[in-house]
PDB file of C-alpha atoms in Angstrom:
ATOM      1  CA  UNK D 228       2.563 -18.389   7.529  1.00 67.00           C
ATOM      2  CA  UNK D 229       3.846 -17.619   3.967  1.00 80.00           C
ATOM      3  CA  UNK D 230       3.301 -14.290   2.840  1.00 93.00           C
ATOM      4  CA  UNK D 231       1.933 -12.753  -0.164  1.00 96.00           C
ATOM      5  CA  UNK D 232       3.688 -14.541  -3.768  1.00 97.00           C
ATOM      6  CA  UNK D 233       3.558 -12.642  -6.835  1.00 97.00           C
ATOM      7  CA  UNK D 234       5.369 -13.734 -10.385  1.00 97.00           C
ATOM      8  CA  UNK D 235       6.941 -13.101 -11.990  1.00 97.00           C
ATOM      9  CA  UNK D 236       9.289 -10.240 -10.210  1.00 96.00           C
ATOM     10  CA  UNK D 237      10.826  -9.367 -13.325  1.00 97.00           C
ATOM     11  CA  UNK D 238       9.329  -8.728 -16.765  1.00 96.00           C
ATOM     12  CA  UNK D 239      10.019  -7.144 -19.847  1.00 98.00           C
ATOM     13  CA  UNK D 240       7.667  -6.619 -23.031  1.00 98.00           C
ATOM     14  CA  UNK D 241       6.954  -4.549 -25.749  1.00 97.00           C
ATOM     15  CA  UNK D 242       4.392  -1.926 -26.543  1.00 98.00           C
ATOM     16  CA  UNK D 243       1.473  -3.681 -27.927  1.00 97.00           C
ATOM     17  CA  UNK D 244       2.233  -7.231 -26.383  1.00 98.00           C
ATOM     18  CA  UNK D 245      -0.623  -8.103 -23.504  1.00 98.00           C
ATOM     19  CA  UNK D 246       1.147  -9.577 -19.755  1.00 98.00           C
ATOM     20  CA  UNK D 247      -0.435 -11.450 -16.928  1.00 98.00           C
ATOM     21  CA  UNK D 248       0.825 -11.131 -13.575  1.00 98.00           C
ATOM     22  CA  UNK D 249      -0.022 -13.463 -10.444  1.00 98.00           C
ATOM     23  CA  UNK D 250      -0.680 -13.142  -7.249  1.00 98.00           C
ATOM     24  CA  UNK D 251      -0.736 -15.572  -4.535  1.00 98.00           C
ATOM     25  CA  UNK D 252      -2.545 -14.705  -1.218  1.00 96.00           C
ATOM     26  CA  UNK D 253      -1.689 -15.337   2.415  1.00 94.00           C
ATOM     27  CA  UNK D 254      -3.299 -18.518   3.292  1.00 93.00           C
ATOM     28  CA  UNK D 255      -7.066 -17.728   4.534  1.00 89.00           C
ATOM     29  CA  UNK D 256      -7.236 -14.431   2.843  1.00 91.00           C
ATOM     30  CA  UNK D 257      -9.646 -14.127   0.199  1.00 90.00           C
ATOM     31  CA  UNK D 258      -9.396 -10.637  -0.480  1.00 91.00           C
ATOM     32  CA  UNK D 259      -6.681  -9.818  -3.363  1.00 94.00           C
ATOM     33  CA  UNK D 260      -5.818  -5.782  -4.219  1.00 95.00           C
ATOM     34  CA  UNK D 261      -4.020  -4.380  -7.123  1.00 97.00           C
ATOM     35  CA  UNK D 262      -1.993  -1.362  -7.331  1.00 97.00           C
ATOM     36  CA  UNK D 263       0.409   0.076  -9.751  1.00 98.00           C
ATOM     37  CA  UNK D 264       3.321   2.287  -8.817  1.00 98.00           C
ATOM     38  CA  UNK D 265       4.961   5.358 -10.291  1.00 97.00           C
ATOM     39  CA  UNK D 266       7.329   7.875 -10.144  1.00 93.00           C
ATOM     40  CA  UNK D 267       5.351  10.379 -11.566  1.00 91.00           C
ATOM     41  CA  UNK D 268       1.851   9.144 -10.037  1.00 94.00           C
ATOM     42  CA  UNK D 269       2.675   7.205  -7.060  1.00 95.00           C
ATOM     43  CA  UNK D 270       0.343   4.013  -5.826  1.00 97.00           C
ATOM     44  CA  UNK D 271      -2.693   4.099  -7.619  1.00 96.00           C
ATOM     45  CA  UNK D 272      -5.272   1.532  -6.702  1.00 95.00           C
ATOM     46  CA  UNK D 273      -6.500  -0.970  -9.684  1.00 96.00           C
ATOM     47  CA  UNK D 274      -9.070  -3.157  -8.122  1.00 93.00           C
ATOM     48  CA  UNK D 275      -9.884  -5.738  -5.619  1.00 93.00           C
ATOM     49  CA  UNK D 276     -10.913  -9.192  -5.791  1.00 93.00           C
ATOM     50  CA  UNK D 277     -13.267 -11.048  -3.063  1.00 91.00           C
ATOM     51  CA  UNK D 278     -14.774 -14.476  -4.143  1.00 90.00           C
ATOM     52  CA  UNK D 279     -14.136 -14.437  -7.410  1.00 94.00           C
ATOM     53  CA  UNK D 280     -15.981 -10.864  -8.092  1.00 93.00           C
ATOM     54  CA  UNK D 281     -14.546  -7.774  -8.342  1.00 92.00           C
ATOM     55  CA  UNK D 282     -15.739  -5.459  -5.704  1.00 88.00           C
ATOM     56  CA  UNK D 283     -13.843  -1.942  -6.278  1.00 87.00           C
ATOM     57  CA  UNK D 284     -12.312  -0.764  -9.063  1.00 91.00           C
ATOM     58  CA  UNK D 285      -9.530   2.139  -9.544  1.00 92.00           C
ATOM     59  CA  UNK D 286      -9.239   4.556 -12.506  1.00 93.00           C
ATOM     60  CA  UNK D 287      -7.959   2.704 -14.960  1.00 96.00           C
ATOM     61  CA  UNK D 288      -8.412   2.097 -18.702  1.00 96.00           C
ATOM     62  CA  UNK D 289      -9.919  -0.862 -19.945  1.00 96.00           C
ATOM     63  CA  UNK D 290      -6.296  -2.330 -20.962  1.00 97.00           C
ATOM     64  CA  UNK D 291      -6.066  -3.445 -17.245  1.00 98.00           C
ATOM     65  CA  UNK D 292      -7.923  -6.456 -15.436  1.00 97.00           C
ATOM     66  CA  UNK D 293      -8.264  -9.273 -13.731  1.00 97.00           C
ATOM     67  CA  UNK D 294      -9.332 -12.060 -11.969  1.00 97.00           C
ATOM     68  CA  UNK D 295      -9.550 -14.276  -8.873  1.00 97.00           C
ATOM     69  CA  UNK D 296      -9.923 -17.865  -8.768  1.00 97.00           C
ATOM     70  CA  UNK D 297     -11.951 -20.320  -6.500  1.00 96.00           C
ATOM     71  CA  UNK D 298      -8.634 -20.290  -4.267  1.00 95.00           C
ATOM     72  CA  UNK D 299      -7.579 -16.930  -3.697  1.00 95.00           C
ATOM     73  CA  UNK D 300      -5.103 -16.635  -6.678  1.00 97.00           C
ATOM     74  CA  UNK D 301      -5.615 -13.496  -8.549  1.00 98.00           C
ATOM     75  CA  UNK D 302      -4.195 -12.472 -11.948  1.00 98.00           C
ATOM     76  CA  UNK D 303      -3.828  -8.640 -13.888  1.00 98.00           C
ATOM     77  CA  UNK D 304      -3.489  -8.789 -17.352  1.00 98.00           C
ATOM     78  CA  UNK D 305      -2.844  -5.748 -18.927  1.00 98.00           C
ATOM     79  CA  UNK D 306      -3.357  -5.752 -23.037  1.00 95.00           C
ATOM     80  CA  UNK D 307      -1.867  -3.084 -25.845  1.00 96.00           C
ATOM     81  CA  UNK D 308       1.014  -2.464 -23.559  1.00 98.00           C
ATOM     82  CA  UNK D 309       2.233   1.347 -23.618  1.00 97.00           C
ATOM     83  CA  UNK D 310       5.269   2.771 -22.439  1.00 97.00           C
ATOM     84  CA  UNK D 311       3.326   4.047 -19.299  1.00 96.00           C
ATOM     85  CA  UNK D 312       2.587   1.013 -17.830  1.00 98.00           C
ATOM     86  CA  UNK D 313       5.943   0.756 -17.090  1.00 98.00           C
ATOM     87  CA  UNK D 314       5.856  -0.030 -13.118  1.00 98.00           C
ATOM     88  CA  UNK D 315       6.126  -1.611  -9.694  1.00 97.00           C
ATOM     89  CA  UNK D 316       2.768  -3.791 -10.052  1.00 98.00           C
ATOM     90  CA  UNK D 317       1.944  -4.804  -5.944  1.00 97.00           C
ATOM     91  CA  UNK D 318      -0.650  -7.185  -5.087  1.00 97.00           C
ATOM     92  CA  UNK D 319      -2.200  -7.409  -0.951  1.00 95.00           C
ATOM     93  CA  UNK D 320      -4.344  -9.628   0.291  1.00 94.00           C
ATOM     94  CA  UNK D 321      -6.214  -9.041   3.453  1.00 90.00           C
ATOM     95  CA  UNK D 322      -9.313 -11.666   5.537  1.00 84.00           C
ATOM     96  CA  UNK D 323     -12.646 -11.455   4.216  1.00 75.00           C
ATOM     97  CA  UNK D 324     -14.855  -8.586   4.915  1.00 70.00           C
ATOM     98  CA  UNK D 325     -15.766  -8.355   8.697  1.00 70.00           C
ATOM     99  CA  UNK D 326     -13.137 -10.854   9.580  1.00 69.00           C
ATOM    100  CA  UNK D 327     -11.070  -8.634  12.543  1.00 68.00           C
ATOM    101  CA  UNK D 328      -7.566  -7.257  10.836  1.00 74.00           C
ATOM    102  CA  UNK D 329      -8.371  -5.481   7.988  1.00 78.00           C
ATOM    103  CA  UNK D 330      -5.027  -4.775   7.221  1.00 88.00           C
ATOM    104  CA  UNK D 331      -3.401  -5.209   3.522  1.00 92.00           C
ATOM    105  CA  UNK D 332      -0.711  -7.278   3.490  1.00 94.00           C
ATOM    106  CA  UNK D 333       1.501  -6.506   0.157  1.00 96.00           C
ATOM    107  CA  UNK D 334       3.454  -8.844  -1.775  1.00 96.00           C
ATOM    108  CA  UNK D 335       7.068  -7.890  -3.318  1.00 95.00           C
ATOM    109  CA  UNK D 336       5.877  -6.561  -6.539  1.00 96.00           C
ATOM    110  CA  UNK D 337       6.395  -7.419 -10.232  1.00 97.00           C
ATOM    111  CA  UNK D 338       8.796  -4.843 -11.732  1.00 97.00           C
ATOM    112  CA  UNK D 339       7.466  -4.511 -15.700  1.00 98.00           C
ATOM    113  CA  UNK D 340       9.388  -2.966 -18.353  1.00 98.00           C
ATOM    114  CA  UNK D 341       7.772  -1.648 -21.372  1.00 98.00           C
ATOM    115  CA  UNK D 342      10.021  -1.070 -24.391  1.00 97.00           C
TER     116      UNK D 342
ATOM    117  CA  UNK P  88     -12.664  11.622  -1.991  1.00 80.00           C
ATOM    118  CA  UNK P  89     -10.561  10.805  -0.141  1.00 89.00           C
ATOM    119  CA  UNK P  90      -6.464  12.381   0.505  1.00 95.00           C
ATOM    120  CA  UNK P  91      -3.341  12.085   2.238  1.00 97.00           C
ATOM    121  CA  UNK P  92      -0.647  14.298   2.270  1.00 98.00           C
ATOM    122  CA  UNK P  93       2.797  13.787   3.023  1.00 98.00           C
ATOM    123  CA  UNK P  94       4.234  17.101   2.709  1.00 96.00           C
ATOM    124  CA  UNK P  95       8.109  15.933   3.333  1.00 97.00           C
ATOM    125  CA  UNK P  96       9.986  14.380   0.361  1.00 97.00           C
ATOM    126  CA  UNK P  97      12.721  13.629   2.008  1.00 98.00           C
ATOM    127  CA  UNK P  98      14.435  13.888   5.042  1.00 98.00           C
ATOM    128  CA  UNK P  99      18.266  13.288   6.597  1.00 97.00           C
ATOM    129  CA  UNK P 100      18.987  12.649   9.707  1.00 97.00           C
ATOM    130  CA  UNK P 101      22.362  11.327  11.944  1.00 97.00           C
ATOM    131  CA  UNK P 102      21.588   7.818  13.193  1.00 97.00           C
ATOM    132  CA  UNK P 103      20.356   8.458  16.785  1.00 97.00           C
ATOM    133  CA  UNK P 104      18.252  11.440  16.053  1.00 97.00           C
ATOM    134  CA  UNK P 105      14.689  10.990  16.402  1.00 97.00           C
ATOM    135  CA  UNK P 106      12.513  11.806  13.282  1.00 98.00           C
ATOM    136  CA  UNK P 107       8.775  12.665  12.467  1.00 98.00           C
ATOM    137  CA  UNK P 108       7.134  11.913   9.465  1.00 98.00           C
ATOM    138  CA  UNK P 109       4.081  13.681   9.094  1.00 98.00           C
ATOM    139  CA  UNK P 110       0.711  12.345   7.523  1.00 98.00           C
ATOM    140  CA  UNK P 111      -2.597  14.787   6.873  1.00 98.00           C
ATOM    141  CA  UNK P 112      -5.805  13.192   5.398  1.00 97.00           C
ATOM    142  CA  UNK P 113      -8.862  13.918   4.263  1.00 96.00           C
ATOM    143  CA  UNK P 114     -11.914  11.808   4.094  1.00 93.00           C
ATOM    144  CA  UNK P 115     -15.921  12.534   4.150  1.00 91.00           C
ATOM    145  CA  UNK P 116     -16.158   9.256   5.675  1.00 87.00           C
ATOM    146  CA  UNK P 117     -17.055   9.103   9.704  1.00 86.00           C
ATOM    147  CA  UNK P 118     -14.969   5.698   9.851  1.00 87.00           C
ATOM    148  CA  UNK P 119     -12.382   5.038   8.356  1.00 90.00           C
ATOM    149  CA  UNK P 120      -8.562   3.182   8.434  1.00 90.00           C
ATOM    150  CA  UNK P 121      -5.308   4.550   8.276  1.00 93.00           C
ATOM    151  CA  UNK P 122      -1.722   2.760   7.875  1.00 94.00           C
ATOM    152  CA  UNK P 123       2.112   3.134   7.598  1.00 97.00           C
ATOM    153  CA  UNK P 124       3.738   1.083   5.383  1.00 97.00           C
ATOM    154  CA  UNK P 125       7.580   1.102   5.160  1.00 97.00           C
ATOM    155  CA  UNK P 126       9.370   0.490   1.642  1.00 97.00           C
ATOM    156  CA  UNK P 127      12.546  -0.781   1.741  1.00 94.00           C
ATOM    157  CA  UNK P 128      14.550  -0.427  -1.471  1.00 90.00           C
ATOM    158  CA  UNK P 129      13.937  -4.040  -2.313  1.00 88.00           C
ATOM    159  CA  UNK P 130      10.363  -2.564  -3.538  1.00 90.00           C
ATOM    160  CA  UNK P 131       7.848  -4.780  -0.584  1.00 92.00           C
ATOM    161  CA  UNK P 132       5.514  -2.396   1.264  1.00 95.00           C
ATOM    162  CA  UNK P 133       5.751  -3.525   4.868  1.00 96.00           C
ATOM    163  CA  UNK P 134       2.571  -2.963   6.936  1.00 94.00           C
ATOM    164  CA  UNK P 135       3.935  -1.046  10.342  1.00 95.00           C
ATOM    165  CA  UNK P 136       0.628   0.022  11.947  1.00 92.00           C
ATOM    166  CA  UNK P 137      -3.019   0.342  11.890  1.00 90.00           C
ATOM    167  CA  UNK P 138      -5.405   3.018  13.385  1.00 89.00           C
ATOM    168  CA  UNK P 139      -9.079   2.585  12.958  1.00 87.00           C
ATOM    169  CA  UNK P 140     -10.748   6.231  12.957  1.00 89.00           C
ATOM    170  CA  UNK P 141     -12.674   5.844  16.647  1.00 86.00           C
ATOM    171  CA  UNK P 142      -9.643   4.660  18.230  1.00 85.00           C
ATOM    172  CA  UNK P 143      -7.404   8.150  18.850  1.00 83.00           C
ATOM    173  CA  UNK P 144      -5.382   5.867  21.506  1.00 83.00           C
ATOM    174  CA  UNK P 145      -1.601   6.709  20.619  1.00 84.00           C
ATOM    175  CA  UNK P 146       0.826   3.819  20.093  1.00 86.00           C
ATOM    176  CA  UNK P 147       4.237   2.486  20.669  1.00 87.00           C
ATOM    177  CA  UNK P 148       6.396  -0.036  19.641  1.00 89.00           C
ATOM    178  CA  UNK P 149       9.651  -0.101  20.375  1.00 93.00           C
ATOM    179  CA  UNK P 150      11.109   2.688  18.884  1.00 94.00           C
ATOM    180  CA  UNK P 151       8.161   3.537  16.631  1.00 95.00           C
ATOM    181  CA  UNK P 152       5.218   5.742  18.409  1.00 94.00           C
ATOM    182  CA  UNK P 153       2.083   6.948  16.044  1.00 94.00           C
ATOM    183  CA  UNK P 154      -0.212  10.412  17.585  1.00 94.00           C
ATOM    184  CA  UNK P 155      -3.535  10.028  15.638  1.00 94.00           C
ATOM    185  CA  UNK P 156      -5.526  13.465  16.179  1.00 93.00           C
ATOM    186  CA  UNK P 157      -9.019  13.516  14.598  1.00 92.00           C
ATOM    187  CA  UNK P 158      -9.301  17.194  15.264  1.00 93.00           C
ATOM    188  CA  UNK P 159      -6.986  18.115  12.789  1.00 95.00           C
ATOM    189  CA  UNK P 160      -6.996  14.920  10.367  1.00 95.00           C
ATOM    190  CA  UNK P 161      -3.043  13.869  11.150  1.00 96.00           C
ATOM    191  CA  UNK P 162      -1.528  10.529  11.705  1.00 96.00           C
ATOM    192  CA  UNK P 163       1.637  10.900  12.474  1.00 96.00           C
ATOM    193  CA  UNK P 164       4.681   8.647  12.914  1.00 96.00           C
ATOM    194  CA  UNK P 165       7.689   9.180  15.174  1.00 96.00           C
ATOM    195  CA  UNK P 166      10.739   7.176  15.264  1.00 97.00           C
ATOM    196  CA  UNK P 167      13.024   7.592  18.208  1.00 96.00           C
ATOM    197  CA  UNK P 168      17.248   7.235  17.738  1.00 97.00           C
ATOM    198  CA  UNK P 169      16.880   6.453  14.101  1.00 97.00           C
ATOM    199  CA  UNK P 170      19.107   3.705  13.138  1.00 97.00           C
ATOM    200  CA  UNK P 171      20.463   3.257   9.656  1.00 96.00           C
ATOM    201  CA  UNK P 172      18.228   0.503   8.570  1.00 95.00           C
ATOM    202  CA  UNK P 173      15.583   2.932   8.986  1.00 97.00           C
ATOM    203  CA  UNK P 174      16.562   4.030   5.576  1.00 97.00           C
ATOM    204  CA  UNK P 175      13.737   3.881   3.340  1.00 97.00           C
ATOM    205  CA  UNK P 176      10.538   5.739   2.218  1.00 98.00           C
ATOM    206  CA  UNK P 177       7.139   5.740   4.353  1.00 98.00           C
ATOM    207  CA  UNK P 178       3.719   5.868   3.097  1.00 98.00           C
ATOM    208  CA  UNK P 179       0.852   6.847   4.827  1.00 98.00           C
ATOM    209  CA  UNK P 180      -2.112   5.775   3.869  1.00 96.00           C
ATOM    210  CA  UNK P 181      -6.019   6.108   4.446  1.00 94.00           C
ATOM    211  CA  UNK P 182      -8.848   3.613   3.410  1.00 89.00           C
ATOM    212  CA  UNK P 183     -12.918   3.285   3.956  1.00 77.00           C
ATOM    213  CA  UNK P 184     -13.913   1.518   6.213  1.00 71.00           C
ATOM    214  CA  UNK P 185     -17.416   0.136   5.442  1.00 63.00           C
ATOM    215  CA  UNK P 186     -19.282  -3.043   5.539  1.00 58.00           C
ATOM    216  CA  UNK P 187     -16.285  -4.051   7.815  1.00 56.00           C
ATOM    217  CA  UNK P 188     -13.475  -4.082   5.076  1.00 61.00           C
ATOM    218  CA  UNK P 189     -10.771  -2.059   4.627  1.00 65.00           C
ATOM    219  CA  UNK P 190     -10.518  -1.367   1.212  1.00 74.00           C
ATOM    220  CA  UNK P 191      -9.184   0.926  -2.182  1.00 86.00           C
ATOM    221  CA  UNK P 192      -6.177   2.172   0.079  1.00 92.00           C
ATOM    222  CA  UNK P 193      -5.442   5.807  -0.962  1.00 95.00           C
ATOM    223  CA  UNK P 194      -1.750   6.497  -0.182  1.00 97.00           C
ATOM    224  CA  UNK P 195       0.549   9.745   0.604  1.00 97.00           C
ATOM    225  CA  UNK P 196       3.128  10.442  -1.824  1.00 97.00           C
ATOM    226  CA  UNK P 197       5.497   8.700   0.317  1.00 98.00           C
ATOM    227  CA  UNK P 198       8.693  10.385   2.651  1.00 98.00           C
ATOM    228  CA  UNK P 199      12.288   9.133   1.718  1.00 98.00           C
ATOM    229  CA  UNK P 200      14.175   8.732   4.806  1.00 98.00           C
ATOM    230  CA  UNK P 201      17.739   8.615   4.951  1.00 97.00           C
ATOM    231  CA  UNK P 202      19.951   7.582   8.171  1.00 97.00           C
ATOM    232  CA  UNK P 203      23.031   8.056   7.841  1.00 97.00           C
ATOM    233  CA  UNK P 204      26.205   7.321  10.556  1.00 94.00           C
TER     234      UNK P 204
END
């Protein structure tokens, strides 16, 4: 089974430009989690996708959000970049809700620069 | 809300030495999830284990054992005659568990472990 596919890996922008990132799911898993990671504040959740709705949300600004499609796929954008969102961006996808393993499987991250 | 605490930065160790990591929590939640994940320095989490919160059963596999104590919130994670592809920092981490779904993972602050020969 393929595992969890994010792109880009690599990205660099500028403050004020607006990215999207993607996420592909394990097949069957229609759960889709965000995090962002830091030096200075470590992982941070974002949000998490089920069915196309967002069911939990992290504390983030506004800037940040996202989306899940009718198969799985999930996208972040994140708009007015600042130099703070500078970060590992993982994305895990784990079965539906009730489904037996609960576990979050994580994908290999999208490294974004902001200049 | 919930917490986990990974009160060792980093730690060195001589391949062959065993090593503990140690993982505290707090949660107001009567079930709940918690997880090691290894990161390699290629930047993937890799899921290692998963306890649910009425299952205190320790674990092993291979050289990895986990001791989950309820009594005083720990979860910690043992690794016997380290080798040094070991290298890399662990997070511990703790999520609800409602409605069936393990979800909104709140993680340690991660331990760097180096092996070296």
């Amino acid at each position: 089974k393929a595992g969890v596919t994010q792109t880009p890996r690599y990205l660099i922008k500028t403050r004020g430009q607006q990215v999207t990132l993607s996420c592909s799911p394990i097949s069957g898993h229609r759960s889709v989690s965000w995090y962002q990671q830091t030096p200075g504040q470590g992982l941070q959740f974002l949000f998490e996708y089920f069915s196309e709705t967002q069911r939990n949300k992290g504390n983030f600004p506004g800037r940040f959000s996202g989306r899940q499609f009718s198969n799985s796929r999930s996208e972040m954008n994140v708009s007015t970049l600042e130099l703070g969102d500078s970060a590992l961006y993982l994305c895990a996808s784990s079965s539906p809700p009730g489904a037996g393993d609960q576990t979050q499987y994580f994908g290999p991250g999208t490294r974004l620069l902001v200049l | 809300a919930q917490k986990v605490t990974q009160a060792q930065t980093e730690i060195s160790v001589v391949e062959k030495e065993d090593v503990t990591l140690d993982c505290v929590y707090e949660t107001r939640d009567t079930t709940y999830y918690l997880f090691w994940y290894k990161q390699p320095p290629s930047g993937e989490l890799v899921f290692l284990i998963r306890r649910n919160s009425f299952d205190e059963q320790n674990e092993i596999s291979g050289r990895y054992s986990w001791n989950f104590q309820k009594s005083t919130s720990s979860f910690n994670f043992t690794i016997t005659a380290s080798q040094v592809v070991d290298s890399a920092v662990y997070f511990c981490a703790l999520s609800e568990a409602l409605t069936g779904t393990a979800s909104k993972l709140t993680f340690g602050t991660g331990t760097r472990l180096q092996v070296t020969l």
